[in-house]
C-alpha positions as a printed NumPy array, in Angstrom:
array([[  0.   ,   0.   ,   0.   ],
       [  1.673,   3.257,  -1.11 ],
       [  2.183,   6.188,   1.238],
       [ -0.304,   8.954,   0.512],
       [ -0.079,  12.696,   1.063],
       [ -2.546,  12.313,   3.945],
       [ -0.129,   9.848,   5.644],
       [  2.749,  12.329,   5.499],
       [  0.42 ,  15.105,   6.71 ],
       [ -0.727,  12.914,   9.614],
       [  2.882,  12.217,  10.646],
       [  3.735,  15.928,  10.629],
       [  0.548,  16.834,  12.471],
       [  1.164,  14.17 ,  15.138],
       [  4.29 ,  16.164,  16.07 ],
       [  2.965,  19.651,  15.256],
       [ -0.858,  19.711,  15.327],
       [ -2.549,  22.308,  13.143],
       [ -4.368,  23.528,  16.265],
       [ -1.063,  25.12 ,  17.349],
       [ -0.884,  27.46 ,  14.356],
       [ -1.455,  31.19 ,  14.766],
       [ -4.733,  32.709,  13.508],
       [ -3.089,  34.382,  10.522],
       [ -1.257,  31.255,   9.385],
       [ -2.133,  28.775,   6.646],
       [ -0.326,  25.603,   7.666],
       [ -1.432,  22.287,   6.237],
       [ -2.105,  21.226,   2.658],
       [ -2.14 ,  24.403,   0.538],
       [ -2.273,  22.769,  -2.898],
       [ -2.891,  19.197,  -3.97 ],
       [ -4.647,  15.99 ,  -3.116],
       [ -4.607,  14.187,   0.24 ],
       [ -5.318,  10.907,  -1.561],
       [ -2.366,  11.138,  -3.995],
       [  0.348,   8.502,  -3.667],
       [  3.735,   9.989,  -2.746],
       [  6.593,   9.403,  -5.195],
       [  9.062,  11.573,  -3.292],
       [  9.183,  14.414,  -0.773],
       [ 11.195,  17.616,  -1.11 ],
       [ 11.75 ,  19.784,   1.991],
       [ 12.294,  23.542,   1.795],
       [ 11.876,  26.756,   3.742],
       [  9.986,  28.651,   1.008],
       [  8.258,  27.29 ,  -2.09 ],
       [  9.783,  28.983,  -5.127],
       [  9.723,  28.265,  -8.825],
       [ 13.183,  26.67 ,  -8.513],
       [ 11.827,  24.374,  -5.773],
       [  9.133,  23.203,  -8.201],
       [ 11.863,  22.667, -10.832],
       [ 13.847,  20.586,  -8.34 ],
       [ 10.779,  18.565,  -7.315],
       [ 10.128,  17.774, -10.974],
       [ 13.748,  16.739, -11.554],
       [ 13.642,  14.436,  -8.501],
       [ 10.182,  13.018,  -9.296],
       [  8.987,  14.307,  -5.914],
       [  5.276,  15.023,  -5.951],
       [  5.09 ,  16.411,  -2.404],
       [  6.838,  19.591,  -1.286],
       [  6.871,  20.204,   2.46 ],
       [  7.798,  23.792,   3.282],
       [  8.128,  25.756,   6.475],
       [  6.439,  28.881,   5.1  ],
       [  3.072,  28.5  ,   3.381],
       [  2.919,  29.651,  -0.214],
       [ -0.669,  30.806,   0.263],
       [ -1.397,  33.35 ,   2.982],
       [ -4.245,  35.053,   1.113],
       [ -6.926,  33.683,  -1.205],
       [ -6.105,  33.691,  -4.907],
       [ -8.534,  35.805,  -6.936],
       [ -7.26 ,  34.461, -10.232],
       [ -4.856,  31.859, -11.563],
       [ -3.333,  33.445, -14.672],
       [  0.461,  33.506, -14.086],
       [  0.344,  37.178, -13.034],
       [  2.79 ,  36.647, -10.146],
       [  5.096,  33.995,  -8.725],
       [  2.425,  32.583,  -6.381],
       [  0.003,  31.993,  -9.24 ],
       [  2.763,  30.489, -11.407],
       [  3.816,  28.096,  -8.647],
       [  0.24 ,  26.998,  -7.875],
       [ -0.504,  26.472, -11.565],
       [  2.701,  24.506, -12.167],
       [  2.169,  22.374,  -9.053],
       [ -1.419,  21.544, -10.004],
       [ -0.536,  20.686, -13.606],
       [  2.393,  18.497, -12.479],
       [  0.443,  16.763,  -9.692],
       [  2.667,  18.224,  -6.959],
       [  1.1  ,  18.772,  -3.545],
       [  2.311,  21.654,  -1.356],
       [  2.174,  21.209,   2.416],
       [  3.353,  23.797,   4.962],
       [  4.248,  23.391,   8.634],
       [  4.793,  26.944,   9.865],
       [  3.652,  28.342,  13.214],
       [  2.328,  24.947,  14.279],
       [  5.901,  23.643,  13.914],
       [  7.311,  26.771,  15.572],
       [  5.024,  26.206,  18.562],
       [  5.31 ,  22.434,  18.942],
       [  7.343,  21.09 ,  21.873],
       [ 10.803,  20.485,  20.397],
       [  9.85 ,  22.432,  17.258],
       [ 11.506,  25.265,  15.38 ],
       [ 11.49 ,  27.766,  18.259],
       [ 13.53 ,  25.604,  20.585],
       [ 16.967,  26.186,  18.998],
       [ 16.223,  29.94 ,  18.989],
       [ 15.271,  29.759,  22.653],
       [ 18.555,  28.071,  23.526],
       [ 20.589,  30.529,  21.474],
       [ 18.822,  33.466,  23.104],
       [ 19.516,  32.04 ,  26.576],
       [ 15.901,  31.593,  27.599],
       [ 14.942,  29.449,  30.556],
       [ 14.034,  25.84 ,  29.907],
       [ 10.702,  25.167,  28.264],
       [  8.122,  24.966,  31.022],
       [  5.11 ,  23.431,  29.329],
       [  2.521,  23.988,  26.658],
       [  1.423,  27.577,  27.073],
       [  1.329,  30.448,  24.644],
       [  3.44 ,  33.468,  25.511],
       [  1.528,  36.745,  25.689],
       [  1.704,  38.914,  22.6  ],
       [  3.941,  41.855,  23.399],
       [  5.365,  44.71 ,  21.429],
       [  8.191,  47.098,  22.114],
       [ 11.474,  45.827,  23.462],
       [ 10.385,  42.193,  23.784],
       [ 10.872,  39.122,  21.632],
       [  8.375,  36.286,  21.216],
       [  9.475,  32.989,  19.676],
       [  6.694,  30.453,  19.372],
       [  5.28 ,  28.83 ,  22.466],
       [  6.245,  29.518,  26.028],
       [  9.036,  31.964,  25.329],
       [  9.154,  35.639,  25.948],
       [ 12.442,  37.357,  26.638],
       [ 12.794,  41.06 ,  27.31 ],
       [ 15.713,  42.791,  25.623],
       [ 17.621,  45.249,  27.742],
       [ 19.689,  48.024,  26.191]])
């Protein structure tokens, strides 16, 4: 039984549930078909036209990115900008695009943890969201707020 896009999505979401994503985010399957069989997976930070080129050259029909390609609804699909070109190319080639962004940032052991260690924050103390602050503070995912002193 071949691995399907939904199986890869389920594995990612077991570690970084979509419920952890911020309101503004668009993590999850952005383009494609959950039922498609996976021929290969390409990982990237941002989906670009060169990433689609590489996926095609590697016969990878699933691209897993950190940043979602789609943050806003598309009003048209006519190659007017890079987002439209990428979506069109992915659809025509049968490439699914999946993003794990703020859900991965916020997951225990996720993307924010190396930043926390580098910044010298205290050890992670549990699953709680740091308050949103502005000014001289820094927020990195879940459970981390460090004030900068000048």
